[in-house]
Amino acid sequence: VKEQPFRNAAGGLIDRNQPLEFSWDGKVLPGFAGDTLASALLANGVHLVGRSFKYHRPRGIFGAGAEEPNALVTVGTGGRAEPNLKATQVELHDGLIVESQNRWPNLRFDVGQVIGLVSRFIPAGFYYKTFMGLGFMGLGFMKPGRSWMFYEPFIRRAAGLGKSAIEPDPDNYALRHAHCDVLVAGGGPAGLMAALEAARSGARVVLIEDAPKLGGRALMTRSRIGGQTGPEWVESCRAELSGFRDVRILTRTSAFGYFDHNLIGALERVTDHQPMPTPHAPRHRRWMIRARQVVLATGGLERPIAFGGNDRPGVMAASAAQTYANQYAVRCGNLAVLMTNNDAAYDVVHDLRAANVDVDVVIDVRPNGPGAPQRERLQAAGVDCLKGYGIVDTLGPGRVRGVRVARLDEGGRAIKGTIRRIDCDLVLSSGGWNPAVHLFSQSTAKVQFDDELATFVPGKPVQATWNAGGAAGEMTLAAGLAGGMRAGAEAASACGFSTSGTGTIPACYEESGEPLQPVWLIEPPQGWHNKSFVDFQNDVTTADVVLAARENYRSVEHLKRYTTLGMGTDQGRTSNVIGLAVMAATLGRPVQDVGHTTFRPPYSPISLGALAGPATGAHLTSTRHTPMHAWHVENGAQFVPAGLWLRPQAYPRQGESMRDAWLREAVHVRKAVGLVDVSTLGKIMVQGTDAPEFLERMYINRWKSLRVGRCRYGIMLREDGHVMDDGTTTRVDENTFYMTTTTANAGPVMVHMEYHADVVWPELDVHMTSVSDQYGAMALAGPQARAVLQGAIDGTGSRKSDASRTDAGQIDHGEVDASRVDASRVDNAGTDVSDAGLPFMGFARATIAGCDVWLFRMTFSGEMAYEVHCGANDAMNVWMALMAAGKAMDIAAYGTEAMSILRIEKGHVVGAELDGRTTPGDFGFNAMMRKDSDFVGRRALDRAALARSDRRRLVGLKPVDGRSSLPRGGHLVADAMAQAPNVTVGHITSQTFSPNLGHPIALAMLSEAELRMGSTLYAVAPLHNVTVPVEVCEPVFIDIQGARPRG
Amino acid sequence: VAESQAIASDMTAFYAVDWREGSFGNVIGSPGVVFSRTVPTAIVEVIVRRGADGERALKHLPAPGTVIHKKNSVLIWTAPRRFVAASSRDDVQTLSAKWSKSAGAGGYVTDLSQARWGVRIAGEAAVELLAKGCPIDVERMGANSAAATVCEGMPVLLHGVPGGALAFDLYIMRSYASSMFHWLTRSAAEFGYELR
């Protein structure tokens, strides 16, 4: 086992029986199971771990957890390489491969550090001012605002974080939904107490902990809790919690978002800690947990004090060094200096000394120093205390080798003549603690400033939220334990569980101390210009904040965006409060008046894979197949998505292009016969004695007068008078209607009708059932359609013997009994499909290939056509029977593209025209609109805007030259040469090349259509630089009289 | 026609539902999830009218979120006044007649026998699997419970099957069958699964 020079021989919670090796920038280093990458690096004496975002300054490990701003690394290789992970949160495993980032050619000799030499000339706002105006260094050849486009790639290359993998991600990711009574976010002392108290009451509890082990601060404290060591107490809590059937403990899981209705998002890292991921296991699992009550026990984040040179490797948060010493048996240095403004930080001195780190002096910025207990302990340990002093600079080169300290005047500024040097290789800073209020803030609740803690604490909750421990501002261990127990009990009680007398608060001892003195930064002596950083990750200095305030960016939100303070993966964990305080001081206002930025999810980075979950590649959305899909595949169909459906776009033959295929299909339908799969239509069975009345209220048409066995085309409006959908409805019997909707609107129409039936007119006896998937449907179209159908219909009236087959339809309604059901079956033998037997817009039953079918004489293509609907199980048989019957007449399947050509040729409207902005009158449908009774949307049609005579109406277009393609989505103008803004008088909704006419055609919506009929306009698409003169014509190009479908 | 039917029978009715019996995924010992096909002979939707007759009928029908077993079938509550009846013995005519009567005067019954694809999900990880896709509280579903919900965004009808270890019957509109099948098998891989 290789030596780890800064690892103590004993102590810590690492497993020394499991030595590990990992690669750091190509160098193999040792560690132990239980280490984080950061603790292992420090154990090996590695402090330089990264280069800063903007100035490429050398940076070291600052924290010990999620608060780490500097140590961002790339973990893994190939498709598993993930940048910007915090070394403090990466669990060490054997074979871990880690690279530093934002450096070239290597971390120690990074070329980018030359930027640091000119850093004083590139403060906050430099890029905005320099590269977003007319240009830089005379390179103002670009138009204003465009120069950024030129410079951006260079700037991004020089400044930035890691690079994401290019290869496909080999891992899979999962989503998991969960519910609980009480969710506890944070498994530290307060969280454990809250979870225990809630669990003991019988509540269903989910406990989330970011780290691999429960315990948080209790794992690193040397205080005894309830007579046990911290780790012993944690283990006893874990054991008790594990004994409850309704408690779920999620470790290695970060609560990243607090959403509406107490929905918590959490990321579980399932296999990241494994050298070889468990087969089939997801790498990350995203939990979406709906909790009745939420306890936020997310702890506190130690706040540093800003001072000159505070970003040098070897400068750390005091509690971080304490964690490394106690939990990982790692010495972050040999000789430490602590600067603090509070008594709590003094424990760090004694813990470090116990871990063989010398601490000769403590610098307390308070004039009177610590309270008596800490003063006496310090004296007993032989440690000096410089009261009223502050650090004004750190000494290098490279890692810190000493500090300069100076006495502070009453304003907190260092006094020049008092400067002295102290040698050290570790500088610790503690400016107090900030509650981790991120999740609380995400819940839309506000934070408020606490004068005693000199920080923002949770205000009044908006959702069912309780705060406990450090997150609530209860910064001592004892207060956290008590607060956790209280929050757990109150949360459980709010869920209706009794918690009286079920637990006790474990005793622990902590020194009481002098109050904290709010000190945010050590003002350098007059004339000093060394940088003191507020936000390490974004290279924001105190001078940047002052500059922003001076340039009148006085809102905290503006400050954030101008300086980038609090952005990135850091989210201001260590920087926000200091930045706000510096700004407040500059503006001469109290910190609470400056306010706080709003935290947004995610609290900590979440992998894109986890956000996507299983919805990747072909699984991005679900896919719907029609019953005949396999036939389409077998016969060479090329598919196109139609919503979730896959529909045949065309059936290209060998050597045939798709365009040629659909043109051929469109011609074939007009000349012979074609069959198209229309199973995707929405199908709704409307039943009830009030069904006719209901339909009259939902549609603009008349339905009471529709005879049984007849179909009618209907238009449905939204409440605002615009067309919602169209389709045909057939009266199957007196009180049963079979409605079809467009494919896209099947769901919305069902919802629309159910809403009105259940909420608006509950007195009506009407019920809807979606039968979209019960029936397959196909349209047989063309001059030979009738002949094919006649040939396919069974003449014997044979019925399938399979008992599960039904007579394709609604079974019955009313007072049904078995005998009536049987009696309702009809003999469909030899159904007459002649004009007399099945006239246009008529309905009949038949059997084809032994399967019961419904026949509808209606057309979308404009040809003689029949829709054939049948049970989905039978649809393939019926389809193939029709193809077989049509073989002699050269029947061919056609796809959606030919279907679209045919309907444009006939001027039939679809979603492109029914785009939510059109009324029935825009299509000339006023004649079918009832005038004597009300329907949904009727009142709105009287509004002036919908009744204007110059509304755009449906017209047809033909290119004047008879050959130019009409631009998709093009606009219509009267004068193509007019200066901008050239007023548009209409727009193209559908366009195609008509193979039956031999030239392009289009449908368009045009204002003053009657006046412009026959005139020439211009179809323009400025983005494509296309202008086509067009003739305005009627929107029906073929069979204008409509004779073909009627036979 | 006969030739056509022969070809059609070779084509699966549920495109891309490649049901090959066997164990797949991370199977160590017994599989965490066992899928078996549920092929009811008939499925109908039963709607109970408003009014006194309907109110009387509802007293004998499943309460919200539950199912009842009788008349050779299971009746599953799906929404207020709406139920789905499924049977593996009756044909659709028989099933319809039985439940029309139970729905009282004016009840409505609609055949959905060909509109659904069903699968039974059993095994110790059945709940874990469904909780991956269903936002409802699947862990609290027990035997004879029912829910009309979504699974991975697809509309499904779930009900807890009584007897032995908890299993679920999942019904989905037939057009979603292949997507649901792929989601189920893909999501069950981490637990190990068997197609039976």
Tab-separated table of C-alpha atoms in Angstrom, chain A residues 112-287:
chain	number	residue	atom	x	y	z
A	112	GLY	CA	-4.418	30.475	-19.460
A	113	GLN	CA	-2.957	31.925	-16.286
A	114	VAL	CA	-1.542	34.806	-18.344
A	115	ILE	CA	-5.058	36.189	-18.179
A	116	GLY	CA	-4.424	36.681	-14.504
A	117	LEU	CA	-1.643	39.134	-15.328
A	118	VAL	CA	-4.161	41.493	-16.875
A	119	SER	CA	-6.987	40.628	-14.523
A	120	ARG	CA	-7.213	44.135	-13.106
A	121	PHE	CA	-8.258	45.298	-16.554
A	122	ILE	CA	-11.041	42.757	-16.976
A	123	PRO	CA	-13.397	43.282	-14.067
A	124	ALA	CA	-17.069	42.405	-13.942
A	125	GLY	CA	-18.916	43.569	-17.025
A	126	PHE	CA	-15.756	43.559	-19.128
A	127	TYR	CA	-17.206	41.224	-21.721
A	128	TYR	CA	-20.467	43.118	-21.968
A	129	LYS	CA	-18.730	46.420	-22.400
A	130	THR	CA	-16.016	45.250	-24.740
A	131	PHE	CA	-17.405	42.541	-26.951
A	132	MET	CA	-21.080	43.336	-27.249
A	133	GLY	CA	-20.744	46.820	-28.616
A	134	LEU	CA	-19.019	47.877	-31.800
A	135	GLY	CA	-16.129	45.537	-31.339
A	136	PHE	CA	-12.752	45.348	-29.724
A	137	MET	CA	-9.368	46.805	-30.610
A	138	GLY	CA	-10.639	48.436	-33.748
A	139	LEU	CA	-12.290	45.267	-34.955
A	140	GLY	CA	-15.508	47.161	-35.209
A	141	PHE	CA	-16.273	45.889	-38.649
A	142	MET	CA	-19.292	44.073	-37.386
A	143	LYS	CA	-22.625	45.731	-36.909
A	144	PRO	CA	-23.467	46.720	-33.339
A	145	GLY	CA	-24.556	43.689	-31.382
A	146	ARG	CA	-23.027	41.194	-33.767
A	147	SER	CA	-19.449	41.378	-32.564
A	148	TRP	CA	-20.305	39.017	-29.696
A	149	MET	CA	-21.027	36.342	-32.272
A	150	PHE	CA	-17.460	36.726	-33.482
A	151	TYR	CA	-15.745	36.748	-30.113
A	152	GLU	CA	-17.883	34.269	-28.241
A	153	PRO	CA	-16.112	31.061	-29.376
A	154	PHE	CA	-12.731	32.447	-28.302
A	155	ILE	CA	-14.019	33.622	-24.947
A	156	ARG	CA	-15.782	30.360	-24.252
A	157	ARG	CA	-12.644	28.431	-25.077
A	158	ALA	CA	-10.536	30.523	-22.717
A	159	ALA	CA	-12.997	30.689	-19.871
A	160	GLY	CA	-15.147	27.838	-18.844
A	161	LEU	CA	-15.580	24.629	-17.043
A	162	GLY	CA	-15.155	21.041	-18.188
A	163	LYS	CA	-16.160	19.543	-21.481
A	164	SER	CA	-18.989	17.108	-21.787
A	165	ALA	CA	-18.541	13.718	-23.377
A	166	ILE	CA	-19.060	13.418	-27.114
A	167	GLU	CA	-19.708	9.687	-27.143
A	168	PRO	CA	-23.197	8.344	-26.418
A	169	ASP	CA	-23.921	7.766	-22.752
A	170	PRO	CA	-23.730	3.990	-22.213
A	171	ASP	CA	-25.752	4.065	-19.000
A	172	ASN	CA	-29.449	3.978	-18.419
A	173	TYR	CA	-31.400	6.202	-16.071
A	174	ALA	CA	-34.602	5.643	-14.176
A	175	LEU	CA	-37.510	7.543	-12.748
A	176	ARG	CA	-39.265	6.552	-9.534
A	177	HIS	CA	-42.451	8.007	-8.091
A	178	ALA	CA	-43.064	7.782	-4.359
A	179	HIS	CA	-45.453	9.068	-1.718
A	180	CYS	CA	-45.084	9.567	1.998
A	181	ASP	CA	-46.509	11.344	5.001
A	182	VAL	CA	-43.299	13.025	6.066
A	183	LEU	CA	-40.294	13.593	3.873
A	184	VAL	CA	-37.121	14.590	5.673
A	185	ALA	CA	-34.472	16.189	3.495
A	186	GLY	CA	-31.125	15.801	5.233
A	187	GLY	CA	-29.834	12.922	7.320
A	188	GLY	CA	-27.796	14.894	9.819
A	189	PRO	CA	-28.600	15.133	13.523
A	190	ALA	CA	-31.741	17.226	13.017
A	191	GLY	CA	-32.952	15.119	10.118
A	192	LEU	CA	-32.412	11.893	12.011
A	193	MET	CA	-34.344	13.213	14.978
A	194	ALA	CA	-37.173	14.391	12.731
A	195	ALA	CA	-37.351	11.085	10.896
A	196	LEU	CA	-37.257	9.106	14.119
A	197	GLU	CA	-39.975	11.156	15.735
A	198	ALA	CA	-42.231	10.916	12.706
A	199	ALA	CA	-41.564	7.205	12.245
A	200	ARG	CA	-42.285	6.433	15.886
A	201	SER	CA	-45.690	8.041	15.451
A	202	GLY	CA	-46.518	5.590	12.686
A	203	ALA	CA	-46.063	8.036	9.836
A	204	ARG	CA	-44.758	6.885	6.512
A	205	VAL	CA	-41.337	8.522	6.225
A	206	VAL	CA	-38.800	9.078	3.497
A	207	LEU	CA	-35.369	10.231	4.678
A	208	ILE	CA	-33.007	11.639	2.076
A	209	GLU	CA	-29.283	12.023	2.628
A	210	ASP	CA	-26.806	13.311	0.105
A	211	ALA	CA	-23.811	11.415	1.470
A	212	PRO	CA	-23.214	7.652	1.338
A	213	LYS	CA	-23.867	7.452	5.067
A	214	LEU	CA	-26.389	9.057	7.347
A	215	GLY	CA	-25.130	11.353	10.031
A	216	GLY	CA	-23.954	14.602	8.520
A	217	ARG	CA	-22.280	16.666	11.181
A	218	ALA	CA	-22.710	13.900	13.750
A	219	LEU	CA	-20.113	11.844	11.897
A	220	MET	CA	-17.424	14.449	12.395
A	221	THR	CA	-18.186	15.873	15.791
A	222	ARG	CA	-16.117	14.835	18.756
A	223	SER	CA	-19.002	15.716	21.043
A	224	ARG	CA	-20.923	12.832	22.562
A	225	ILE	CA	-24.592	12.530	21.732
A	226	GLY	CA	-26.748	10.800	24.280
A	227	GLY	CA	-23.635	9.272	25.823
A	228	GLN	CA	-22.438	7.826	22.521
A	229	THR	CA	-19.898	8.965	19.998
A	230	GLY	CA	-21.406	10.670	16.985
A	231	PRO	CA	-21.018	7.652	14.670
A	232	GLU	CA	-22.409	5.316	17.353
A	233	TRP	CA	-25.440	7.521	17.804
A	234	VAL	CA	-25.989	7.721	14.066
A	235	GLU	CA	-25.823	3.947	13.792
A	236	SER	CA	-28.370	3.510	16.550
A	237	CYS	CA	-30.696	5.928	14.767
A	238	ARG	CA	-30.213	4.129	11.473
A	239	ALA	CA	-30.927	0.782	13.076
A	240	GLU	CA	-34.118	2.034	14.660
A	241	LEU	CA	-35.314	3.679	11.472
A	242	SER	CA	-34.601	0.548	9.488
A	243	GLY	CA	-36.880	-1.353	11.815
A	244	PHE	CA	-39.930	0.611	10.723
A	245	ARG	CA	-41.779	-0.947	7.804
A	246	ASP	CA	-42.881	2.419	6.510
A	247	VAL	CA	-39.539	4.189	6.528
A	248	ARG	CA	-37.474	4.485	3.378
A	249	ILE	CA	-33.892	5.701	3.732
A	250	LEU	CA	-32.288	7.064	0.587
A	251	THR	CA	-28.566	7.703	0.869
A	252	ARG	CA	-26.386	8.975	-1.974
A	253	THR	CA	-29.488	10.984	-2.816
A	254	SER	CA	-29.739	14.737	-3.224
A	255	ALA	CA	-33.008	16.613	-2.927
A	256	PHE	CA	-32.607	18.950	-5.878
A	257	GLY	CA	-35.996	20.599	-6.196
A	258	TYR	CA	-39.013	21.607	-4.155
A	259	PHE	CA	-42.005	21.972	-6.443
A	260	ASP	CA	-45.695	22.782	-6.053
A	261	HIS	CA	-47.923	20.641	-3.879
A	262	ASN	CA	-45.053	19.347	-1.763
A	263	LEU	CA	-43.422	17.496	-4.609
A	264	ILE	CA	-39.743	16.917	-3.966
A	265	GLY	CA	-37.325	15.935	-6.694
A	266	ALA	CA	-34.312	13.894	-5.626
A	267	LEU	CA	-31.406	12.360	-7.479
A	268	GLU	CA	-30.137	8.988	-6.317
A	269	ARG	CA	-26.663	8.064	-7.517
A	270	VAL	CA	-27.090	4.328	-7.858
A	271	THR	CA	-23.887	3.075	-9.443
A	272	ASP	CA	-21.460	6.004	-9.491
A	273	HIS	CA	-19.554	4.532	-6.561
A	274	GLN	CA	-19.147	1.138	-8.196
A	275	PRO	CA	-15.984	0.296	-10.149
A	276	MET	CA	-18.161	-1.739	-12.522
A	277	PRO	CA	-21.833	-0.739	-12.566
A	278	THR	CA	-24.269	-3.483	-11.648
A	279	PRO	CA	-25.674	-4.877	-14.890
A	280	HIS	CA	-28.970	-3.321	-15.913
A	281	ALA	CA	-28.966	-1.030	-12.889
A	282	PRO	CA	-29.673	2.612	-13.662
A	283	ARG	CA	-26.770	4.938	-13.072
A	284	HIS	CA	-29.019	7.588	-11.571
A	285	ARG	CA	-32.575	7.373	-10.382
A	286	ARG	CA	-34.707	10.502	-10.270
A	287	TRP	CA	-37.222	10.340	-7.474
